Coordinates of N, CA and C in Angstrom, one line a residue:
M804 N 147.4 91.6 96.7 CA 146.5 91.3 98.3 C 145.6 90.1 98.0
S805 N 145.5 89.1 98.2 CA 145.0 87.6 98.2 C 143.8 87.7 99.5
N806 N 142.6 86.7 99.4 CA 141.1 87.8 100.4 C 141.5 86.7 100.9
T807 N 140.9 87.1 102.5 CA 141.4 85.9 103.4 C 139.7 85.3 104.2
L808 N 139.4 84.1 104.6 CA 138.6 84.3 105.7 C 138.8 84.9 106.3
P809 N 137.2 86.1 107.3 CA 137.9 87.0 108.6 C 137.4 85.2 109.5
D810 N 137.8 85.4 111.1 CA 137.7 84.6 112.3 C 136.2 85.1 112.3
L811 N 135.3 84.4 113.1 CA 133.4 85.3 113.4 C 134.3 85.6 115.0
P812 N 133.2 86.6 115.6 CA 133.6 87.1 116.6 C 133.6 86.9 117.6
Y813 N 132.8 85.7 117.9 CA 132.5 85.1 118.5 C 132.9 82.9 118.7
A814 N 132.5 82.7 119.3 CA 132.3 81.1 119.2 C 131.0 80.1 118.3
Y815 N 131.0 78.9 117.8 CA 130.3 78.6 116.1 C 129.5 78.5 117.2
D816 N 128.9 78.2 118.3 CA 128.0 77.4 119.2 C 127.0 78.8 119.6
A817 N 127.9 79.9 119.5 CA 127.7 80.8 121.1 C 126.4 81.8 120.4
L818 N 125.4 81.2 119.1 CA 123.9 81.4 118.2 C 123.1 80.7 118.7
E819 N 123.5 79.4 119.6 CA 122.1 78.3 120.2 C 121.6 78.8 121.0
P820 N 120.3 79.0 120.5 CA 119.8 77.6 119.9 C 118.6 77.9 119.0
F821 N 119.0 79.9 118.1 CA 118.4 79.8 117.5 C 119.4 79.6 115.8
I822 N 121.1 79.3 116.5 CA 120.9 78.6 114.6 C 122.7 78.3 115.3
S823 N 122.1 76.8 115.1 CA 123.0 75.9 115.3 C 124.6 75.5 115.4
R824 N 125.4 75.3 115.5 CA 127.5 74.8 116.1 C 127.7 74.9 114.4
Q825 N 126.3 73.0 113.9 CA 126.6 72.7 112.5 C 126.2 73.3 111.5
I826 N 125.0 74.4 111.5 CA 125.4 75.3 110.1 C 126.4 76.6 110.6
M827 N 126.7 77.0 111.0 CA 127.7 77.9 111.8 C 128.9 77.3 111.1
E828 N 129.7 76.2 112.1 CA 130.8 75.4 111.4 C 130.6 75.2 109.5
L829 N 129.6 75.0 108.6 CA 129.3 74.2 107.4 C 129.2 75.9 106.7
H830 N 128.7 76.6 107.7 CA 128.6 77.8 106.9 C 130.1 78.8 106.6
H831 N 130.5 78.7 107.4 CA 131.3 80.0 107.9 C 132.7 78.8 106.5
K832 N 132.9 77.8 107.7 CA 134.6 77.3 106.4 C 134.3 76.3 105.5
K833 N 133.3 75.8 105.4 CA 133.4 75.4 104.4 C 132.2 76.2 102.7
H834 N 131.1 77.6 103.7 CA 130.8 78.4 102.0 C 130.9 79.4 102.1
H835 N 132.3 80.0 103.1 CA 132.1 81.1 103.1 C 133.7 80.3 102.3
Q836 N 134.6 80.1 102.4 CA 135.3 79.8 102.8 C 136.0 79.1 101.0
T837 N 134.4 78.8 100.7 CA 134.3 78.6 99.2 C 134.7 79.5 98.7
Y838 N 133.7 81.0 98.9 CA 133.6 81.8 98.2 C 135.2 83.0 98.1
V839 N 135.9 82.7 99.1 CA 137.6 83.3 98.6 C 137.8 82.5 98.9
N840 N 137.9 82.0 98.3 CA 138.9 79.9 97.2 C 138.4 80.7 96.1
A841 N 138.1 80.4 95.7 CA 137.0 81.0 94.7 C 137.1 83.1 93.8
M842 N 136.8 83.5 94.9 CA 137.1 85.0 94.3 C 139.4 84.9 94.0
N843 N 139.8 84.6 95.0 CA 141.1 84.3 94.6 C 141.2 83.9 93.3
A844 N 141.2 82.8 93.1 CA 141.4 82.5 91.8 C 140.8 82.9 90.8
A845 N 139.6 84.3 90.1 CA 139.3 84.1 89.7 C 139.9 86.2 89.4
E846 N 140.3 86.8 90.5 CA 141.0 87.8 90.6 C 142.6 87.6 90.2
A847 N 142.6 85.7 90.6 CA 144.1 85.6 89.7 C 144.3 85.4 88.7
A848 N 143.4 84.9 87.7 CA 142.7 84.9 86.7 C 142.8 85.9 85.8
Y849 N 141.7 87.4 85.8 CA 141.4 88.3 86.1 C 142.8 89.3 85.2
A850 N 145.0 89.1 86.5 CA 145.3 89.7 86.1 C 146.5 88.9 85.5
K851 N 145.9 87.8 84.4 CA 146.6 87.3 83.8 C 146.3 87.9 81.9
A852 N 144.5 87.9 82.1 CA 144.0 88.1 81.0 C 144.6 89.2 80.2
A853 N 144.7 88.6 78.7 CA 145.5 89.5 78.1 C 144.2 90.1 76.6
T854 N 142.3 90.2 76.7 CA 142.2 90.6 76.3 C 140.9 91.3 76.6
P855 N 140.0 91.8 76.3 CA 139.1 92.1 76.6 C 138.0 90.7 76.5
K856 N 137.9 90.0 76.4 CA 136.8 88.9 76.4 C 137.4 88.6 77.2
E857 N 139.0 88.3 77.7 CA 139.1 87.3 79.0 C 139.0 88.0 79.5
R858 N 138.8 89.3 80.1 CA 138.9 89.6 81.4 C 136.5 90.2 81.1
I859 N 136.1 90.0 80.3 CA 134.2 90.0 80.2 C 134.0 88.8 81.1
A860 N 134.9 87.4 80.2 CA 134.4 86.3 80.6 C 134.4 85.6 81.9
L861 N 135.3 86.6 82.6 CA 135.6 86.4 84.8 C 134.5 87.2 85.5
Q862 N 133.9 88.2 85.0 CA 133.3 89.3 85.4 C 132.1 88.9 86.7
A863 N 131.4 87.6 85.7 CA 130.4 87.1 87.2 C 130.8 85.7 87.7
A864 N 132.6 85.4 88.1 CA 132.6 84.6 88.7 C 133.4 85.6 89.5
L865 N 133.4 87.5 89.3 CA 133.9 87.9 90.6 C 133.1 88.8 91.3
K866 N 132.0 88.9 90.5 CA 131.1 89.6 91.2 C 130.4 88.2 92.1
F867 N 130.2 87.0 91.1 CA 130.0 85.7 92.6 C 130.3 86.0 93.4
N868 N 131.4 85.6 94.1 CA 132.0 84.8 94.6 C 132.6 86.8 95.3
G869 N 132.7 87.2 94.8 CA 133.0 89.1 95.4 C 131.9 89.4 96.2
G870 N 130.8 89.2 96.4 CA 129.9 89.7 96.3 C 129.5 88.2 97.9
G871 N 129.5 87.5 96.7 CA 129.7 85.7 98.2 C 130.2 86.7 99.1
H872 N 131.5 86.8 98.9 CA 133.2 87.1 100.3 C 132.7 88.4 100.7
I873 N 131.8 89.2 100.3 CA 131.2 90.4 101.4 C 130.5 90.6 102.1
N874 N 129.6 89.4 101.9 CA 127.3 89.8 102.3 C 128.0 88.9 103.3
H875 N 129.2 87.5 103.7 CA 129.1 86.8 104.5 C 130.2 87.9 105.6
S876 N 130.8 88.8 104.9 CA 131.6 89.4 105.7 C 131.1 89.4 106.8
L877 N 129.6 90.4 105.7 CA 129.4 91.1 106.5 C 128.5 90.9 107.5
F878 N 127.3 89.7 107.6 CA 126.7 88.6 107.4 C 127.4 88.3 109.1
W879 N 128.3 88.2 109.9 CA 129.0 88.1 111.2 C 129.1 88.3 112.1
K880 N 129.3 89.9 111.2 CA 129.3 91.3 112.2 C 127.7 91.4 112.8
N881 N 126.8 91.2 112.2 CA 126.1 91.0 112.0 C 124.5 90.7 113.2
M882 N 125.3 90.3 113.7 CA 124.7 88.7 114.6 C 125.8 89.0 115.5
A883 N 125.0 88.8 116.5 CA 125.6 87.6 117.9 C 124.9 87.4 119.3
P884 N 125.5 86.6 120.5 CA 124.6 85.6 120.9 C 124.0 86.4 121.9
P885 N 122.7 85.9 121.7 CA 121.3 86.6 122.0 C 121.3 86.4 123.7
A886 N 121.0 87.6 124.1 CA 120.8 88.2 124.5 C 119.4 87.3 125.9
S887 N 118.7 86.9 125.0 CA 117.6 86.1 125.8 C 118.3 84.6 126.0
E888 N 119.5 84.2 126.0 CA 120.1 83.1 126.3 C 121.2 83.6 127.8
K889 N 121.2 84.6 127.6 CA 122.1 86.1 128.8 C 123.4 84.9 128.1
K890 N 123.9 85.5 126.7 CA 124.7 85.0 126.7 C 125.8 86.4 125.9
G891 N 125.0 87.8 125.3 CA 125.4 88.6 124.7 C 124.5 89.5 124.2
N892 N 124.6 90.2 123.9 CA 123.9 91.3 123.2 C 122.9 91.5 121.7
G893 N 123.0 89.8 121.0 CA 121.7 89.4 120.5 C 120.6 89.7 120.5
G894 N 120.5 90.3 119.7 CA 118.9 90.5 120.2 C 117.7 92.6 120.4
V895 N 118.9 92.8 121.4 CA 118.4 93.7 121.7 C 118.5 95.5 121.0
L896 N 117.3 95.5 120.7 CA 117.8 97.4 120.2 C 117.2 97.8 120.7
K897 N 118.3 99.1 121.6 CA 118.2 99.8 122.3 C 117.2 101.0 122.1
D898 N 116.8 102.1 123.5 CA 117.4 103.1 122.2 C 117.9 103.9 121.6
G899 N 117.7 104.9 120.8 CA 119.1 105.6 119.9 C 119.0 106.3 118.5
P900 N 119.6 106.4 118.3 CA 118.9 107.1 116.3 C 118.8 105.4 115.1
L901 N 119.1 104.4 115.6 CA 118.7 103.7 114.9 C 117.4 103.1 115.2
K902 N 116.8 102.5 116.0 CA 115.4 102.4 116.8 C 114.5 104.2 116.2
T903 N 115.5 105.2 116.3 CA 114.5 105.9 116.4 C 114.4 106.0 115.2
A904 N 114.7 105.3 113.8 CA 114.7 105.4 112.2 C 114.1 104.2 111.5
I905 N 114.1 103.6 112.5 CA 113.0 102.4 112.7 C 111.0 102.8 112.4
E906 N 111.3 103.0 113.5 CA 110.0 103.4 114.1 C 109.8 104.3 113.6
S907 N 110.1 105.2 112.4 CA 110.3 106.9 111.9 C 109.5 106.2 109.8
A908 N 110.8 104.9 109.7 CA 109.9 104.7 109.3 C 109.2 103.3 108.9
F909 N 109.4 102.0 109.9 CA 108.4 101.4 109.7 C 107.1 101.2 111.0
G910 N 107.4 102.5 111.4 CA 105.7 103.1 112.6 C 105.7 101.8 114.3
T911 N 106.9 100.2 113.8 CA 107.2 100.4 115.0 C 108.8 99.4 114.8
F912 N 108.8 98.6 115.7 CA 109.5 97.3 115.9 C 109.2 96.2 115.2
D913 N 107.8 95.7 115.5 CA 107.4 94.9 115.1 C 106.8 95.0 113.7
N914 N 106.2 96.2 113.4 CA 105.5 96.2 111.8 C 107.9 95.8 111.2
F915 N 108.7 96.7 111.7 CA 109.8 96.5 110.7 C 109.8 95.1 110.4
K916 N 110.2 94.4 111.5 CA 110.4 92.8 111.5 C 109.4 92.4 110.7
K917 N 107.7 92.7 111.0 CA 106.9 92.2 109.8 C 107.3 92.3 108.3
E918 N 108.0 93.3 108.0 CA 108.0 93.8 107.1 C 109.1 93.5 105.6
F919 N 109.9 93.2 107.1 CA 110.5 92.7 106.4 C 110.8 91.6 106.2
N920 N 110.1 90.7 107.3 CA 110.3 88.8 106.7 C 109.8 88.2 104.9
T921 N 108.4 88.9 105.7 CA 108.0 88.6 104.4 C 107.7 89.3 103.0
T922 N 108.8 90.7 102.9 CA 109.9 90.7 102.1 C 110.9 90.1 101.3
T923 N 111.6 89.2 102.1 CA 112.5 88.4 102.0 C 112.4 87.2 102.4
A924 N 111.5 87.1 103.1 CA 110.5 85.0 102.6 C 110.1 85.1 101.7
A925 N 109.1 86.0 100.0 CA 109.3 86.4 99.3 C 109.9 86.3 98.2
I926 N 111.7 85.8 98.2 CA 112.9 86.3 97.4 C 112.9 84.5 96.6
Q927 N 112.4 84.6 95.6 CA 112.9 83.0 94.7 C 113.5 82.3 94.4
G928 N 114.6 81.1 94.7 CA 115.5 80.4 95.0 C 116.7 81.0 96.1
S929 N 117.7 81.1 95.9 CA 118.5 81.8 97.4 C 118.6 83.6 97.1
G930 N 119.2 84.4 97.8 CA 119.1 85.5 98.4 C 119.6 86.3 99.0
W931 N 118.8 87.2 99.3 CA 119.8 87.9 100.6 C 118.7 89.5 100.8
G932 N 118.1 89.9 102.8 CA 117.0 90.5 102.5 C 117.9 91.8 103.4
W933 N 118.2 92.8 103.1 CA 118.4 93.3 103.4 C 117.7 95.1 104.0
L934 N 118.9 95.7 105.4 CA 117.5 96.3 105.5 C 118.5 98.1 105.5
F935 N 118.3 99.0 104.1 CA 119.1 99.9 103.9 C 119.2 101.0 104.3
R936 N 120.3 101.8 104.4 CA 120.0 103.7 104.1 C 119.9 104.4 103.1
V937 N 119.1 104.9 103.7 CA 119.3 106.5 102.1 C 120.0 107.4 102.4
G938 N 121.3 108.4 102.4 CA 121.5 109.5 102.4 C 122.6 109.5 102.9
Q939 N 123.4 110.0 102.9 CA 124.6 111.0 103.0 C 124.4 112.1 104.6
G940 N 126.4 112.1 105.1 CA 126.1 113.3 106.3 C 126.4 111.7 107.6
L941 N 127.2 112.7 108.6 CA 126.8 113.1 109.0 C 125.2 112.8 110.3
N942 N 124.4 113.7 110.1 CA 123.1 114.3 110.8 C 122.4 112.7 110.4
P943 N 121.7 112.4 111.7 CA 121.4 111.1 111.5 C 119.9 111.1 110.7
S944 N 118.7 112.9 110.7 CA 118.0 113.0 111.1 C 117.9 112.9 109.3
T945 N 119.2 113.1 108.6 CA 118.9 113.2 107.2 C 118.6 111.7 106.2
K946 N 118.4 111.2 107.6 CA 119.1 109.3 106.8 C 117.9 108.3 106.7
R947 N 116.9 107.0 106.2 CA 116.3 106.4 105.8 C 116.0 105.6 105.9
L948 N 115.4 104.3 106.2 CA 115.7 103.4 105.8 C 114.9 102.6 105.7
E949 N 115.3 101.2 104.2 CA 114.4 101.0 103.3 C 114.5 99.5 103.8
I950 N 113.9 98.3 103.0 CA 114.1 96.9 102.7 C 114.1 97.4 101.7
V951 N 115.5 96.0 100.7 CA 115.3 95.8 99.9 C 115.8 93.5 99.9
T952 N 115.5 93.6 98.1 CA 116.5 92.5 98.2 C 117.8 92.5 97.1
T953 N 118.2 91.0 97.4 CA 118.9 90.9 95.5 C 119.0 89.8 95.6
A954 N 118.9 89.2 94.5 CA 119.6 87.2 94.0 C 120.6 87.1 94.8
N955 N 121.0 85.7 94.9 CA 121.9 85.4 94.5 C 122.7 85.9 95.7
Q956 N 123.7 86.0 95.2 CA 125.6 87.2 96.0 C 125.5 88.2 96.2
D957 N 124.2 88.9 94.6 CA 124.6 89.9 94.4 C 125.1 91.6 95.5
P958 N 126.1 91.8 95.6 CA 125.9 92.6 96.9 C 125.5 93.9 96.8
L959 N 125.4 95.2 98.3 CA 124.7 95.8 97.5 C 125.4 97.5 97.2
L960 N 125.3 97.4 96.2 CA 126.5 98.5 95.9 C 126.9 100.1 95.4
T961 N 125.0 100.2 96.4 CA 125.0 102.2 96.1 C 124.5 102.1 96.9
H962 N 124.0 101.4 97.9 CA 124.0 101.8 99.5 C 124.1 101.8 100.6
V963 N 124.2 101.5 101.4 CA 124.9 101.6 103.1 C 124.1 100.5 104.0
P964 N 124.4 98.7 103.5 CA 123.4 97.9 103.8 C 123.9 98.1 106.0
I965 N 123.0 98.1 106.1 CA 122.4 98.2 108.1 C 121.9 96.8 108.9
I966 N 121.4 96.3 108.2 CA 121.5 94.5 108.2 C 121.5 94.1 106.7
G967 N 121.6 92.8 106.7 CA 122.0 91.6 105.8 C 122.0 90.5 106.5
V968 N 120.5 89.6 105.9 CA 119.8 88.2 106.0 C 120.6 87.5 105.4
D969 N 121.1 86.2 105.0 CA 121.0 85.0 104.3 C 120.0 84.2 104.6
V970 N 118.9 84.3 102.8 CA 118.5 82.9 102.7 C 118.5 82.2 101.5
W971 N 119.9 81.8 102.0 CA 120.6 80.5 101.4 C 120.2 79.8 101.9
E972 N 119.4 78.7 100.8 CA 119.2 77.4 101.6 C 120.5 77.0 103.1
H973 N 121.2 76.7 102.3 CA 122.9 76.3 103.4 C 122.5 77.4 105.1
A974 N 122.0 78.0 105.0 CA 122.0 79.4 106.4 C 121.0 78.9 106.5
F975 N 120.1 78.1 106.5 CA 119.2 77.5 107.9 C 118.7 76.0 107.4
Y976 N 119.2 75.3 106.3 CA 118.1 74.3 106.6 C 118.0 73.1 107.1
L977 N 119.3 73.2 107.8 CA 120.4 72.0 108.9 C 119.1 71.7 109.8
Q978 N 118.7 73.1 110.3 CA 118.1 73.6 111.7 C 116.6 73.4 111.2
Y979 N 116.5 74.1 110.1 CA 114.8 74.9 110.2 C 114.1 74.3 109.0
L980 N 114.7 73.2 108.4 CA 114.4 72.0 107.3 C 113.6 73.0 106.1
N981 N 112.4 72.9 106.2 CA 112.7 74.6 104.0 C 111.2 76.0 104.8
V982 N 110.8 75.3 106.3 CA 110.4 76.1 106.8 C 110.7 77.6 107.1
K983 N 111.0 78.7 106.0 CA 111.9 80.2 106.0 C 111.6 80.6 107.3
A984 N 110.0 80.6 107.3 CA 109.8 81.8 108.0 C 110.2 81.9 109.1
D985 N 110.1 80.3 109.5 CA 110.6 80.2 111.1 C 111.9 80.9 111.0
Y986 N 113.5 80.6 110.4 CA 114.0 80.5 110.6 C 114.5 82.8 110.8
L987 N 113.6 82.7 109.7 CA 113.7 84.5 109.7 C 112.5 85.0 111.0
N988 N 112.5 84.4 111.6 CA 112.0 84.5 112.4 C 112.2 85.1 114.4
A989 N 112.9 83.8 113.4 CA 114.3 83.3 114.5 C 115.8 84.1 115.0
I990 N 116.2 85.4 114.1 CA 117.0 85.3 113.2 C 116.6 86.6 113.7
W991 N 115.6 86.8 114.8 CA 116.0 87.9 115.4 C 116.7 88.4 116.6
S992 N 116.4 87.9 117.0 CA 117.1 86.9 118.2 C 118.2 87.3 118.7
V993 N 119.4 87.9 117.3 CA 121.0 87.1 117.3 C 121.8 88.2 116.2
I994 N 120.5 89.1 116.4 CA 121.1 90.2 115.1 C 121.6 90.9 116.1
N995 N 122.5 91.5 115.6 CA 123.7 92.8 117.1 C 123.2 94.3 116.7
F996 N 122.5 95.2 117.2 CA 121.4 96.2 116.9 C 122.8 96.9 117.0
E997 N 123.4 96.9 118.3 CA 124.7 97.8 118.4 C 125.7 98.0 116.8
E998 N 126.3 96.7 116.3 CA 126.5 96.2 115.1 C 125.8 97.7 113.9
A999 N 124.3 97.4 113.7 CA 123.2 97.6 112.6 C 124.2 99.5 113.0
E1000 N 122.8 99.9 114.0 CA 123.9 100.7 114.6 C 125.0 101.8 114.1
K1001 N 125.2 101.6 114.5 CA 126.7 102.2 114.0 C 127.2 102.0 112.7
R1002 N 126.7 101.2 111.3 CA 126.1 101.2 110.2 C 125.5 102.9 109.8
F1003 N 124.7 102.6 110.8 CA 122.8 104.0 110.1 C 124.5 104.3 111.1
L1004 N 126.0 105.1 111.8 CA 125.6 106.1 111.9 C 127.1 106.5 110.8
E1005 N 127.5 105.6 110.5 CA 128.9 106.5 109.4 C 128.7 107.7 108.5
G1006 N 129.5 108.0 108.3 CA 129.3 108.7 107.5 C 130.0 108.2 106.3
N1007 N 130.4 108.1 106.0 CA 130.4 107.6 104.4 C 129.7 106.7 103.6
G1008 N 129.8 106.6 102.5 CA 128.3 105.8 102.4 C 129.0 104.5 101.0
A1009 N 130.2 104.3 102.0 CA 130.7 103.0 101.7 C 130.9 101.9 102.1
S1010 N 130.7 101.4 101.2 CA 130.2 98.9 102.1 C 130.8 98.5 102.8
K1011 N 131.5 98.5 104.1 CA 133.0 98.2 104.9 C 131.9 96.3 105.0
L1012 N 133.7 95.6 105.2 CA 133.8 94.4 105.5 C 134.1 94.1 106.8

C-alpha cells in the first residue's frame, strides 16, 4: 500500500507568528511530499529487486525517506495553534503525568526546555531533537524521560517519541535565518503537550504515525 501525505490538523497559518505560513506550506507540501514520493519509489523498487545486492542498495533510500515520512507525520501532530495568540492549546503544559515526569527528570519545565534546546542546537548539520520515553507498561511511575538527537532523518526505532523537533534548515530558515536558537525558543509556544501526554501514556512501545 502506498504511503500518502497526511493532512495537517490545522491551517497553514495557524502557528503564526511562531512558524510562518510560508514555511508550513513549503515544509508540508514540498519537503514532506518529496519524502513520501521517494519512499514509495524505493518500496516499489525493493519489491522488484531480484538479488540481495539490489535490496541492500535500497536500504539507504528506505531509511532516509521512510524516516522523513515517519518523523514529519509525528511533527505535525506535535504542534498546535498557540494559546498565547488565543488560537488553540499550543504551548500549554497542564498539570498531569507528563508534567510530573518532566519535573522528575529535569527539575523544572524551564530546565527541561533549556536542556532540550542546548542539546538540539548542538546538532551538526541536519537532524532532530527528541524527548523520548524509557519504560513500558501502563503505569506512568515506571516511565522516565530523556533527551536525544538523531542525524538526518533517522527515526527513533527503539523508544517511544514524545516530542520531536525538526532542526533541518527548511524548518526555520525563511523566518529565523541562521539563528537556530531563536527557532528553538519559539517552537515551545506551539508544542501540543496534550498530544505529547497521550504518547507518554501509551502502553506499547510502537512508534505511531
